[in-house]
Structures are given as structure tokens and as C-alpha cells.
Amino acid sequence: MRSECEGTTCEMSGLRALDASGIRQFAERGYLVLPGFLPDTLVKRLAAETDHWVDSGLKERSIAACRDSTGTGAPPPLMELEMPAHGELLGYRPLLDILARLLGPVFAFHHLHSDRRPPDSAGKAWHHDYEEDRPGPRTHTMVHALHYLGGLDPSVGSLAVLPGSHREIAGKTAREHLGTAPLPGEVVIDRLPPGSTVLIHSAVFHARRPSPEPGILPRYMVDSSYCQGGIRWRPVKPYWRSMLRRARELSLAHGQWPELFAEHHFTAYPGRPEWMRILETVSFDAVLRQFRTDHPPDRAHDGNTNDEAEGHVRNAERLLGRWTRVLLSRRDVLGVMLPWHLGEGGGRELVPRTGLTVADAAALLRGRQRQDDYARTNPVCWAKLLHHRAAPPTPLFLSARAVTGEDYDGLRVKDGLTHLDGLHRMLAWAAWAQLPEGESIPAYVAGLAAADVRHGARQDQHRLDVHPDRQVGHRDDHVHDMADVHGRLDPRAPVGLPDGGLLPADRGDVSDVDLAAGDVVPAAVERERAGQPGDGVLGGGEGDRIRPRDLR
């Protein structure tokens, strides 16, 4: 056993401006110690809010909301990040600057916990907190920031960590049977001044060791976690969408970190009805026949590049294979990642190289001024949107992760449902509130994991999370025949706003729809983006390039 923070060792571990040695230490050992990292004024406010959180019963109500079995995903009366100092902590610039060095420029907030434990509290056994969502080596990093408001000393207990254990492939509770017993090679962090922070790779095994001597002071800790962009992570709170939406409403990222509270970094919450439904596996020949039926290469209309779309489908077959016919839910469609697209012959970019979800792209089409501008500069694309608003729906063609090619290579998120064909259809359905609840939107998907496409006598009872590696579950109700889809995706039906909105929470406010005029009435949309307003997305910059492109 070795103590990390005795004498000068603790001071040497403090890295306010993270340098190369600190990055190496985190990569090799899986943790960093930042003594006295938080300013005193913030620490005092956090402690006062934590007292209120515990003494008023808000902590218990938060726990109850996480255990809610009704399936509503309703948030508690107050979330931790709604308390001013806690919200400030999430966007604390020195912390985010260090995280950017460890995680790269794209990372997302995962969750926040706040607690005050009484003296002589029991410890917590060895465990790790990495949110496993697939077997095999971990490709992306998750970090927990453990903020010790009152510091650490023997009277309040210590933090024990097992350096390098983040490189093991082991479940969260693989060492739980050992309790808090000392382990060979462990490091004990037991002397930290108030306001200290320990950054720990979430897969590092650690334990909260109880005090060896009678204590009189409580132990304060605020735990915030962050995850690296590039894959979709599993949320741990059923009201995670409400949590991220509220963070955006409060501008906790201060306009500097556009991905910090974005929903597209996450899968559905386990057990929530946000999953596609598998119908059957199909051959590529069947997929191609369906595609050519819906997309004749010689169809006479402006900007017809159905041959290019067929190229994307063939590329998905070459790279991924294994096609599956599915029915998608509304949230499945809104979460589909769109690759780079410029309007054919137009002057404005609709989707940047980094990609947008259907929900994000639809939000950018809100507002009469933006619509008028886009219709003027990209008339062919706008005509297609209006066409698909009224046309009968046809199947979408998607992949379980991004394929290669000029339009896809710049995507920030390459894991999860990705567009091959159907961009205009999806945007029209989203912009004019025609996406129904339940699994009812037909699609062909390439590359779903073989373990997920398992079939029995009742193939239509399988359903799959939007994340391609999540396990398949079962439902007893029959899948509706695809022929019935037309009735539920009726462009003439009254506009409804199920679940309180057209788009998920991170996509801005819901637009009102003027069906008579065929326009979307502007709603207040606040988005956090890098660069100046309008750069690259329905604005100047890269969007000024012109090239033929069929925005399907």
C-alpha cells in the first residue's frame, strides 16, 4: 500500500494546466490528483447546496425517481445540476480544459451525484463505474471527477485506487467480494485539502475505505462524469433526456462546449420503449430490388442522383453486409446520423462534414426567415422536402454504423444508425410532425450485430435498441404489417405533438406548423455551436461551396 498524498507527493500531483506528463500518468495509471483544485467560494456554495440536497429530502426523491417502475422517465422535483453552484461546477472551465486534453475535443456530460455522508459511515467495496455496453476491449474513455469539498483525511476515510486496472476487461463488481480490503499495488489517497478533485478513469477499480478512527466531520463529495465522443453511451438515469435538456436551457456550457449536453451521444435507457423492431433478415438482392423499385435511376426530376444513393447502399453491403428489415420508432428516426450534404446546385450547406442527427437538421429548418432563405438558395432541395411531406412513405436505407466515403469520413459520431438513403423523407416527417409513436416506419439496415438478429418462430416479436450492440428483447404484441404504415404516416393527418414535442429535448423548442401555408412557424431555438452563428450550417463558410448532391 502506498499513500499518494503525503507531504510533497500530493503537491506534485496537482496539475491545473495539464501537461504531457499528466496525460501519460492518466493513460498509464488511470487517475490524477488535483489538490485544492476548486476555488474556496465555489466549494462553500457547493457544500451549502449539498446540505440542502440531503436535509430537505431531495436526495431521496432523486433516488426514488431513478427507481420509478412506471416507465415514464419523469425527473425528480429538483435535479442536482439545477442548483446554481452544481450547475457552475459542470461547466467549470479549468475542469473542462483538462478533460479536453484527456478525452479530446468532443465529450459529453454523463451524470452528477452529490452526497454528504455522516461520520463513521461504512465504506464501499472495490468496484469500477465504466458503463459497459459491449464486450471486448474498451475503445473510448469515461472519466469520473470526484470533488472532495471538505478534503480527505483519516477522520473521514480515504479513497483507494488500483492503478492500471482500467486496462483489464472486467465487470463492475469483479472485486466486490473483497470488500474494502487492501490489495497489492493499491494507492491510498487519504490527505487532501478542501476543494480537491480526483480525476479517475471510470474503469479503474477503487474503493471508499471507512475511517480507521472515530470522526466528527461529514464527508462531502460531488461526483460528475464525462464520456468521450465517438460512440453512444448507456445512460444511468431514466430521466437523462430531461437532465440534458435542462442543462442546455440553463446554458451550463456557456456556448463553449457544443457537445457537452447533446443527446446523440447516448443510447436509449434500458427498458424504455425507444427501440426498433426486427422483422426479418433479408438478402442483398432483395434490398436492391426494393431500392430500385423506389428509386428508378432514370426518374425524371431535378437533381436525380439515385445512382449515387445506390452506391452508398452497395458500399454498406461491401463493408457491413447482413441486411435486416425493421420497423423504426419516432426516436429511432430522429436519432439517425446524417452525413455531409450540400444542396444540388444550391449555395447553402444543410449538413456539415461533422454530421447532424435528423432532429438537429430539422431544427435548423425552423423559422420562416431560414426557410425562405433556404428555399431561395436551394430550391431543388426545398422542393423535395415539400414533396415528401405529402408523398406516401417508402422504406429508409440505413447502416448500423457509418460507412466510408467523402460524405462520411468527417462524422464525429460513427456508431449507431446512419443514413444511406432517405434524408429528405426523414427531415420532412420530422419538420411537419408526421412521425408516429411506436415502431411503424419501415427500413432496411445493414450491419446489425449477428447476436441481435436472432430469430425463432415469431421473428416479428424481436426488437432492438437503436444502438447496434444492445441485446435484443421481446414483446408479446404482434408487429403491425408494413402495409398499415401508410395510414399512420398520413401527411394529411392533424399535426400532433406527442410527449410534449416534435423533437427530442436537445433539439430546441417545438415549432408550430402552419399546414395551410406549408411553412414551419419559427420557435425559439438556442443551440451551442462552435464558430460564429450561421457558419457552415445554412450560412456562410464551407456551405458556400456548390456541388451536385441529391438530398434524399
Coordinates of C-alpha atoms in Angstrom, one line a residue:
M1 CA 0.0 0.0 0.0
R2 CA 1.2 3.5 -0.9
S3 CA -0.2 6.8 0.1
E4 CA -0.5 9.2 -2.8
C5 CA -0.9 12.4 -0.9
E6 CA 1.5 12.7 2.0
G7 CA 3.9 15.7 2.1
T8 CA 5.2 16.9 -1.2
T9 CA 3.8 14.0 -3.2
C10 CA 0.4 15.4 -3.1
E11 CA 1.6 18.8 -4.3
M12 CA 3.4 17.3 -7.2
S13 CA 0.2 15.6 -8.3
G14 CA -1.6 18.8 -8.7
L15 CA -2.0 19.6 -12.4
R16 CA -4.1 22.7 -13.0
A17 CA -2.7 23.1 -16.5
L18 CA -2.3 19.5 -17.7
D19 CA 1.0 18.8 -19.3
A20 CA 2.3 15.8 -21.2
S21 CA 3.4 14.0 -18.1
G22 CA 0.0 14.3 -16.6
I23 CA -1.6 12.9 -19.7
R24 CA 0.9 10.0 -19.6
Q25 CA 0.1 9.4 -15.9
F26 CA -3.6 9.2 -16.6
A27 CA -3.1 6.9 -19.5
E28 CA -0.8 4.6 -17.6
R29 CA -2.3 4.7 -14.1
G30 CA -5.8 5.8 -14.7
Y31 CA -6.1 8.7 -12.3
L32 CA -4.9 12.2 -11.5
V33 CA -4.9 14.0 -8.1
L34 CA -5.7 17.8 -8.2
P35 CA -5.2 19.2 -4.7
G36 CA -7.2 22.3 -3.9
F37 CA -8.5 22.5 -7.5
L38 CA -11.8 24.2 -6.8
P39 CA -11.9 27.9 -5.6
D40 CA -13.0 28.4 -2.0
T41 CA -16.0 30.4 -2.9
L42 CA -17.4 27.7 -5.2
V43 CA -16.6 25.0 -2.5
K44 CA -18.6 26.8 0.1
R45 CA -21.6 27.2 -2.2
L46 CA -21.4 23.6 -3.2
A47 CA -21.3 22.5 0.4
A48 CA -24.3 24.6 1.3
E49 CA -26.3 23.2 -1.6
T50 CA -25.3 19.7 -0.7
D51 CA -26.6 20.3 2.9
H52 CA -29.9 21.4 1.4
W53 CA -30.0 18.5 -1.0
V54 CA -29.6 15.9 1.8
D55 CA -31.5 17.6 4.6
S56 CA -34.6 18.6 2.6
G57 CA -35.1 15.0 1.3
L58 CA -34.3 16.0 -2.4
K59 CA -31.6 13.3 -2.5
E60 CA -34.1 10.6 -1.5
R61 CA -36.6 11.8 -4.1
S62 CA -33.9 11.8 -6.7
I63 CA -33.1 8.1 -5.9
A64 CA -36.9 7.3 -6.0
A65 CA -37.1 8.8 -9.5
C66 CA -34.3 6.5 -10.6
R67 CA -36.1 3.5 -9.2
D68 CA -39.5 4.5 -10.7
S69 CA -41.1 1.5 -12.3
T70 CA -43.8 3.3 -14.2
G71 CA -41.6 3.8 -17.2
T72 CA -42.4 7.5 -17.6
G73 CA -38.8 8.7 -17.1
A74 CA -40.1 11.7 -15.1
P75 CA -37.4 13.7 -13.4
P76 CA -37.5 14.5 -9.6
P77 CA -38.7 17.9 -8.3
L78 CA -35.1 19.2 -8.5
M79 CA -32.1 17.8 -10.2
E80 CA -28.6 18.4 -8.9
L81 CA -27.5 20.5 -11.9
E82 CA -30.4 22.9 -11.3
M83 CA -28.7 24.1 -8.1
P84 CA -26.6 27.1 -9.1
A85 CA -23.2 26.0 -7.8
H86 CA -23.6 22.5 -9.0
G87 CA -24.5 23.8 -12.5
E88 CA -21.5 26.0 -12.4
L89 CA -19.3 23.1 -11.5
L90 CA -20.3 21.1 -14.6
G91 CA -19.1 23.9 -16.8
Y92 CA -16.1 24.9 -14.7
R93 CA -13.6 26.0 -17.4
P94 CA -10.4 24.6 -15.8
L95 CA -12.0 21.2 -15.4
L96 CA -13.3 21.1 -19.0
D97 CA -10.0 22.2 -20.3
I98 CA -8.3 19.3 -18.6
L99 CA -11.0 16.9 -19.8
A100 CA -10.5 18.1 -23.3
R101 CA -6.8 17.1 -23.0
L102 CA -7.8 13.6 -21.7
L103 CA -10.9 12.9 -23.9
G104 CA -10.3 15.0 -27.0
P105 CA -12.4 18.0 -28.1
V106 CA -15.7 16.1 -28.2
F107 CA -17.1 14.8 -24.9
A108 CA -20.4 14.7 -23.1
F109 CA -21.7 15.1 -19.6
H110 CA -23.0 11.8 -18.3
H111 CA -24.4 12.3 -14.8
L112 CA -24.0 14.1 -11.5
H113 CA -24.2 12.9 -7.9
S114 CA -23.9 14.9 -4.7
D115 CA -23.8 13.5 -1.2
R116 CA -22.9 14.2 2.4
R117 CA -22.0 11.1 4.4
P118 CA -22.1 11.2 8.2
P119 CA -19.0 10.4 10.3
D120 CA -18.2 6.7 10.8
S121 CA -20.0 5.8 7.6
A122 CA -19.4 2.4 6.1
G123 CA -17.1 2.0 3.2
K124 CA -17.9 0.9 -0.4
A125 CA -16.4 -2.3 -1.8
W126 CA -14.0 -2.4 -4.7
H127 CA -15.8 -1.6 -8.0
H128 CA -15.5 0.4 -11.2
D129 CA -18.1 2.7 -12.8
Y130 CA -17.4 2.3 -16.5
E131 CA -20.7 1.9 -18.4
E132 CA -20.1 -1.2 -20.4
D133 CA -22.3 -1.6 -23.4
R134 CA -20.4 -4.2 -25.4
P135 CA -17.9 -7.0 -24.8
G136 CA -14.3 -6.8 -25.7
P137 CA -11.6 -4.1 -25.4
R138 CA -12.7 -0.6 -24.5
T139 CA -12.2 1.9 -27.3
H140 CA -13.4 5.1 -25.6
T141 CA -12.8 6.7 -22.3
M142 CA -15.1 7.7 -19.5
V143 CA -13.9 9.9 -16.6
H144 CA -15.3 10.5 -13.2
A145 CA -14.4 13.8 -11.4
L146 CA -14.6 13.2 -7.7
H147 CA -14.7 16.5 -5.9
Y148 CA -14.0 16.3 -2.2
L149 CA -15.4 19.6 -0.8
G150 CA -14.0 19.1 2.7
G151 CA -10.9 17.3 1.5
L152 CA -9.8 13.9 2.8
D153 CA -8.1 12.9 6.0
P154 CA -8.1 9.8 8.2
S155 CA -11.1 11.1 10.1
V156 CA -13.4 11.0 7.1
G157 CA -11.9 7.9 5.4
S158 CA -9.9 7.5 2.2
L159 CA -10.0 6.7 -1.5
A160 CA -8.2 3.5 -2.5
V161 CA -7.4 3.0 -6.2
L162 CA -5.8 0.2 -8.2
P163 CA -3.5 1.8 -10.8
G164 CA -3.7 0.4 -14.3
S165 CA -6.8 -1.7 -13.6
H166 CA -8.7 0.3 -16.3
R167 CA -6.8 -1.9 -18.9
E168 CA -8.5 -5.0 -17.5
I169 CA -11.7 -6.4 -19.1
A170 CA -13.7 -7.0 -16.0
G171 CA -17.2 -6.3 -14.8
K172 CA -18.0 -3.5 -12.3
T173 CA -18.3 -5.9 -9.4
A174 CA -15.5 -8.3 -10.2
R175 CA -13.7 -7.4 -6.9
E176 CA -16.7 -6.7 -4.8
H177 CA -16.3 -9.9 -2.8
L178 CA -13.0 -8.4 -1.4
G179 CA -14.9 -5.6 0.4
T180 CA -12.5 -2.7 1.1
A181 CA -9.6 -4.9 1.9
P182 CA -6.1 -3.7 0.9
L183 CA -4.9 -5.1 -2.5
P184 CA -1.4 -5.5 -3.8
G185 CA -0.3 -2.4 -5.8
E186 CA -3.1 -0.1 -4.5
V187 CA -2.7 3.6 -3.8
V188 CA -4.4 5.2 -0.9
I189 CA -5.4 8.9 -1.3
D190 CA -6.0 10.0 2.3
R191 CA -4.8 13.6 2.7
L192 CA -6.3 16.2 0.5
P193 CA -7.1 19.9 1.3
P194 CA -10.7 21.2 0.8
G195 CA -11.8 21.6 -2.8
S196 CA -9.6 18.8 -4.1
T197 CA -10.5 16.8 -7.2
V198 CA -9.5 13.3 -8.2
L199 CA -10.0 12.5 -11.9
I200 CA -10.3 8.8 -12.3
H201 CA -10.7 6.7 -15.5
S202 CA -14.2 5.2 -14.8
A203 CA -12.9 1.6 -15.4
V204 CA -10.2 1.9 -12.6
F205 CA -11.2 -0.2 -9.6
H206 CA -11.5 1.9 -6.5
A207 CA -13.0 1.7 -3.0
R208 CA -14.2 4.1 -0.4
R209 CA -12.4 3.0 2.7
P210 CA -14.0 3.9 6.1
S211 CA -12.2 5.9 8.7
P212 CA -9.9 3.9 11.0
E213 CA -10.6 6.3 13.8
P214 CA -13.7 8.0 15.2
G215 CA -14.7 11.0 13.1
I216 CA -16.7 14.1 13.9
L217 CA -17.0 15.7 10.4
P218 CA -19.1 14.5 7.5
R219 CA -17.6 13.6 4.2
Y220 CA -18.8 15.8 1.3
M221 CA -18.3 14.6 -2.3
V222 CA -19.8 15.7 -5.7
D223 CA -19.2 13.2 -8.5
S224 CA -19.6 14.3 -12.1
S225 CA -18.8 12.1 -15.0
Y226 CA -18.0 12.7 -18.7
C227 CA -17.6 10.4 -21.7
Q228 CA -15.6 10.6 -24.9
G229 CA -17.4 11.2 -28.1
G230 CA -17.5 8.7 -31.0
I231 CA -19.8 6.0 -29.6
R232 CA -23.2 6.1 -27.9
W233 CA -23.1 5.6 -24.2
R234 CA -25.7 4.0 -21.9
P235 CA -27.4 6.5 -19.6
V236 CA -27.8 5.6 -15.9
K237 CA -30.8 7.8 -15.0
P238 CA -34.2 7.2 -16.6
Y239 CA -34.8 11.0 -16.8
W240 CA -31.5 11.6 -18.7
R241 CA -33.2 13.5 -21.5
S242 CA -34.7 15.9 -19.1
M243 CA -31.4 16.3 -17.4
L244 CA -29.6 17.2 -20.6
R245 CA -32.4 19.5 -21.8
R246 CA -32.3 21.4 -18.5
A247 CA -28.6 21.8 -18.7
R248 CA -29.0 23.4 -22.2
E249 CA -31.8 25.6 -21.0
L250 CA -29.5 26.9 -18.2
S251 CA -26.6 27.4 -20.7
L252 CA -24.3 25.5 -18.4
A253 CA -21.8 25.0 -21.3
H254 CA -21.6 28.8 -21.7
G255 CA -21.7 28.4 -25.5
Q256 CA -18.1 27.0 -25.4
W257 CA -18.7 23.2 -25.5
P258 CA -21.5 22.4 -28.1
E259 CA -21.4 18.7 -27.5
L260 CA -21.4 18.7 -23.7
F261 CA -25.2 18.2 -23.2
A262 CA -26.1 16.7 -26.6
E263 CA -28.4 13.6 -26.6
H264 CA -26.9 11.9 -29.6
H265 CA -24.0 10.6 -27.5
F266 CA -26.4 8.2 -25.7
T267 CA -28.4 5.1 -26.3
A268 CA -31.9 4.5 -25.0
Y269 CA -32.3 3.9 -21.3
P270 CA -32.6 0.2 -20.7
G271 CA -36.2 -1.0 -20.7
R272 CA -37.6 2.2 -22.3
P273 CA -39.7 1.8 -25.5
E274 CA -37.2 3.5 -27.8
W275 CA -36.2 0.5 -29.8
M276 CA -36.6 -0.6 -33.4
R277 CA -38.4 -3.8 -34.1
I278 CA -36.8 -6.5 -36.2
L279 CA -38.9 -8.2 -38.8
E280 CA -36.5 -10.5 -40.7
T281 CA -33.1 -10.9 -42.3
V282 CA -33.1 -10.3 -46.0
S283 CA -30.7 -10.9 -48.9
F284 CA -28.9 -8.0 -50.5
D285 CA -30.7 -8.9 -53.8
A286 CA -34.0 -8.3 -52.0
V287 CA -32.7 -5.0 -50.7
L288 CA -31.5 -3.9 -54.1
R289 CA -34.8 -4.8 -55.7
Q290 CA -36.7 -2.7 -53.2
F291 CA -34.3 0.2 -53.6
R292 CA -34.6 0.2 -57.4
T293 CA -38.4 -0.1 -57.2
D294 CA -38.5 3.1 -55.1
H295 CA -35.5 4.8 -56.8
P296 CA -35.5 4.4 -60.6
P297 CA -32.2 5.7 -61.9
D298 CA -33.9 7.3 -64.9
R299 CA -36.7 9.0 -62.9
A300 CA -37.2 12.5 -64.4
H301 CA -36.7 15.1 -61.7
D302 CA -34.2 17.8 -60.9
G303 CA -31.1 16.6 -59.1
N304 CA -31.8 12.9 -59.6
T305 CA -28.7 11.1 -58.2
N306 CA -30.3 7.8 -57.4
D307 CA -27.3 6.1 -58.8
E308 CA -25.1 7.7 -56.2
A309 CA -27.6 6.6 -53.5
E310 CA -27.3 3.1 -54.8
G311 CA -23.6 3.4 -54.5
H312 CA -24.0 4.1 -50.7
V313 CA -26.2 1.0 -50.4
R314 CA -23.6 -1.1 -52.2
N315 CA -20.8 0.3 -50.1
A316 CA -22.8 -0.7 -47.0
E317 CA -23.1 -4.2 -48.4
R318 CA -19.4 -4.4 -49.1
L319 CA -18.3 -3.1 -45.6
L320 CA -21.0 -4.4 -43.3
G321 CA -23.4 -6.8 -45.1
R322 CA -26.1 -8.6 -43.1
W323 CA -29.3 -6.7 -44.0
T324 CA -32.3 -6.6 -41.7
R325 CA -35.8 -5.4 -42.4
V326 CA -37.1 -3.4 -39.4
L327 CA -39.7 -1.0 -38.2
L328 CA -38.3 2.2 -36.6
S329 CA -39.8 4.3 -33.8
R330 CA -40.0 8.1 -33.9
R331 CA -36.9 8.4 -31.7
D332 CA -35.0 6.0 -33.9
V333 CA -35.6 8.2 -36.9
L334 CA -34.8 11.4 -35.0
G335 CA -31.5 9.9 -33.9
V336 CA -30.3 8.8 -37.3
M337 CA -27.0 10.4 -38.1
L338 CA -26.9 12.3 -41.4
P339 CA -23.6 12.6 -43.3
W340 CA -22.3 15.7 -45.2
H341 CA -24.8 17.1 -47.7
L342 CA -24.9 20.1 -49.9
G343 CA -28.0 21.1 -52.0
E344 CA -27.8 20.1 -55.6
G345 CA -26.9 23.4 -57.4
G346 CA -27.6 25.3 -54.2
G347 CA -25.4 27.6 -52.2
R348 CA -26.1 26.6 -48.6
E349 CA -24.9 23.5 -46.7
L350 CA -27.7 21.6 -45.0
V351 CA -25.5 19.1 -43.0
P352 CA -21.8 19.9 -42.2
R353 CA -19.0 17.4 -42.5
T354 CA -19.2 16.5 -38.8
G355 CA -22.8 15.3 -39.4
L356 CA -26.1 16.1 -37.7
T357 CA -28.9 13.9 -36.5
V358 CA -32.3 14.1 -38.2
A359 CA -33.6 16.1 -35.2
D360 CA -30.7 18.6 -35.3
A361 CA -31.0 19.1 -39.0
A362 CA -34.8 19.6 -38.8
A363 CA -34.3 22.2 -36.0
L364 CA -32.1 24.2 -38.4
L365 CA -35.0 24.4 -40.9
R366 CA -37.2 26.1 -38.3
G367 CA -38.1 29.8 -38.7
R368 CA -39.7 31.5 -41.7
Q369 CA -36.6 33.5 -42.5
R370 CA -34.4 30.4 -42.6
Q371 CA -36.9 28.6 -44.7
D372 CA -37.4 31.4 -47.2
D373 CA -33.6 31.7 -47.4
Y374 CA -33.1 28.0 -47.9
A375 CA -35.9 27.8 -50.5
R376 CA -34.3 30.6 -52.4
T377 CA -30.7 29.3 -52.3
N378 CA -31.5 25.6 -52.5
P379 CA -34.8 25.4 -54.5
V380 CA -34.4 21.7 -55.6
C381 CA -33.8 20.5 -52.0
W382 CA -36.7 22.6 -50.7
A383 CA -39.0 21.2 -53.4
K384 CA -38.0 17.7 -52.3
L385 CA -38.9 18.4 -48.7
L386 CA -42.3 19.7 -49.7
H387 CA -42.8 16.7 -52.0
H388 CA -42.0 14.2 -49.3
R389 CA -44.3 15.9 -46.8
A390 CA -47.2 14.9 -49.0
A391 CA -46.0 11.7 -50.6
P392 CA -46.7 8.2 -49.4
P393 CA -43.8 6.9 -47.2
T394 CA -41.2 4.5 -48.7
P395 CA -38.6 2.4 -46.8
L396 CA -35.4 4.0 -45.5
F397 CA -32.0 2.6 -46.1
L398 CA -29.6 2.8 -43.2
S399 CA -26.4 1.3 -41.7
A400 CA -25.7 0.3 -38.1
R401 CA -22.6 2.4 -38.2
A402 CA -21.0 4.9 -40.6
V403 CA -19.6 3.6 -43.9
T404 CA -16.6 5.1 -45.6
G405 CA -16.5 7.8 -48.2
E406 CA -16.2 11.5 -48.7
D407 CA -19.6 12.2 -47.1
Y408 CA -19.0 10.0 -44.0
D409 CA -15.3 10.4 -43.2
G410 CA -15.7 13.6 -41.2
L411 CA -18.6 12.3 -38.9
R412 CA -17.9 12.9 -35.2
V413 CA -20.2 10.1 -34.2
K414 CA -19.8 6.9 -36.3
D415 CA -21.5 4.4 -34.1
G416 CA -25.3 3.9 -34.4
L417 CA -28.0 4.3 -37.1
T418 CA -26.6 6.2 -40.1
H419 CA -28.2 7.5 -43.3
L420 CA -27.7 5.8 -46.6
D421 CA -30.9 7.0 -48.3
G422 CA -33.9 8.9 -47.1
L423 CA -32.7 12.2 -45.9
H424 CA -35.5 14.3 -47.4
R425 CA -38.1 11.9 -46.2
M426 CA -36.9 11.9 -42.6
L427 CA -36.5 15.7 -42.5
A428 CA -40.0 16.2 -43.9
W429 CA -41.5 13.8 -41.5
A430 CA -39.7 15.5 -38.6
A431 CA -40.3 19.1 -39.7
W432 CA -44.0 18.6 -40.2
A433 CA -44.7 16.4 -37.1
Q434 CA -45.6 13.2 -39.0
L435 CA -43.5 10.7 -37.1
P436 CA -45.8 8.4 -35.1
E437 CA -45.1 6.8 -31.8
G438 CA -44.3 3.1 -31.7
E439 CA -42.4 1.1 -34.3
S440 CA -44.1 1.8 -37.6
I441 CA -41.5 3.3 -40.0
P442 CA -40.1 0.7 -42.5
A443 CA -36.3 0.5 -43.1
Y444 CA -33.6 -1.8 -44.3
V445 CA -30.5 -1.7 -42.0
A446 CA -27.0 -3.1 -42.9
G447 CA -24.6 -4.4 -40.3
L448 CA -26.7 -5.1 -37.2
A449 CA -24.7 -7.5 -35.0
A450 CA -25.4 -11.1 -35.7
A451 CA -26.2 -11.8 -32.0
D452 CA -29.0 -9.2 -32.2
V453 CA -30.7 -10.6 -35.3
R454 CA -31.7 -13.9 -33.7
H455 CA -34.9 -15.5 -34.9
G456 CA -37.4 -18.0 -33.7
A457 CA -40.9 -19.0 -34.8
R458 CA -42.1 -15.5 -34.1
Q459 CA -39.5 -13.3 -35.8
D460 CA -41.7 -10.2 -35.5
Q461 CA -41.5 -10.2 -31.7
H462 CA -37.9 -9.2 -31.6
R463 CA -36.9 -5.6 -31.0
L464 CA -33.6 -3.9 -30.9
D465 CA -32.2 -0.8 -29.3
V466 CA -31.1 1.9 -31.7
H467 CA -27.6 1.1 -30.6
P468 CA -26.5 -1.9 -32.7
D469 CA -24.8 -3.8 -29.9
R470 CA -27.5 -3.8 -27.4
Q471 CA -29.2 -7.1 -26.6
V472 CA -32.5 -8.0 -28.2
G473 CA -35.6 -8.0 -26.0
H474 CA -39.1 -9.5 -26.5
R475 CA -42.6 -8.2 -26.6
D476 CA -45.8 -10.2 -26.7
D477 CA -47.8 -7.9 -29.1
H478 CA -47.7 -8.6 -32.8
V479 CA -45.9 -6.2 -35.2
H480 CA -48.2 -4.3 -37.4
D481 CA -47.9 -5.1 -41.1
M482 CA -45.9 -2.6 -43.1
A483 CA -48.9 -2.1 -45.3
D484 CA -50.6 -0.3 -42.4
V485 CA -47.8 2.2 -42.2
H486 CA -49.3 4.5 -44.7
G487 CA -52.3 5.0 -42.5
R488 CA -50.2 6.1 -39.6
L489 CA -47.8 8.3 -41.5
D490 CA -50.6 10.2 -43.2
P491 CA -49.3 13.6 -44.3
R492 CA -52.9 15.0 -44.2
A493 CA -53.4 14.0 -40.6
P494 CA -53.7 16.7 -38.0
V495 CA -50.4 17.7 -36.5
G496 CA -49.7 16.2 -33.1
L497 CA -47.0 16.8 -30.6
P498 CA -46.7 13.6 -28.6
D499 CA -44.7 13.6 -25.5
G500 CA -44.7 17.3 -25.3
G501 CA -42.9 18.0 -28.6
L502 CA -42.0 17.2 -32.1
L503 CA -38.3 16.8 -31.5
P504 CA -36.3 15.3 -28.6
A505 CA -35.3 17.7 -25.8
D506 CA -31.9 18.5 -27.2
R507 CA -33.3 19.7 -30.5
G508 CA -34.7 23.1 -29.3
D509 CA -38.3 24.1 -28.8
V510 CA -41.1 22.6 -30.9
S511 CA -42.2 24.6 -34.0
D512 CA -45.8 25.3 -34.7
V513 CA -46.9 24.2 -38.1
D514 CA -49.0 26.2 -40.5
L515 CA -50.4 23.5 -42.7
A516 CA -52.3 25.9 -44.9
A517 CA -49.2 27.8 -45.8
G518 CA -46.9 24.8 -45.8
D519 CA -44.4 26.6 -43.6
V520 CA -42.9 25.9 -40.2
V521 CA -43.5 28.8 -37.9
P522 CA -40.3 29.8 -36.1
A523 CA -39.8 28.7 -32.5
A524 CA -37.1 29.8 -30.1
V525 CA -34.1 27.6 -30.7
E526 CA -30.9 28.0 -28.7
R527 CA -28.1 25.9 -29.9
E528 CA -24.5 25.7 -28.8
R529 CA -22.1 25.6 -31.8
A530 CA -18.5 26.2 -32.4
G531 CA -17.8 29.3 -34.5
Q532 CA -20.0 32.2 -35.4
P533 CA -23.8 31.9 -35.9
G534 CA -24.6 30.7 -39.3
D535 CA -21.1 29.4 -40.2
G536 CA -21.3 26.3 -42.3
V537 CA -24.9 25.4 -41.5
L538 CA -27.4 27.3 -43.6
G539 CA -24.9 30.1 -43.5
G540 CA -21.5 31.1 -45.0
G541 CA -18.2 29.4 -44.8
E542 CA -18.0 25.9 -46.2
G543 CA -21.6 26.0 -47.1
D544 CA -20.8 28.4 -49.9
R545 CA -19.3 25.5 -51.9
I546 CA -21.6 24.3 -54.7
R547 CA -21.7 20.7 -55.9
P548 CA -24.4 18.4 -57.2
R549 CA -26.0 16.4 -54.4
D550 CA -29.3 14.6 -54.1
L551 CA -30.6 15.2 -50.6
R552 CA -32.9 12.2 -50.4

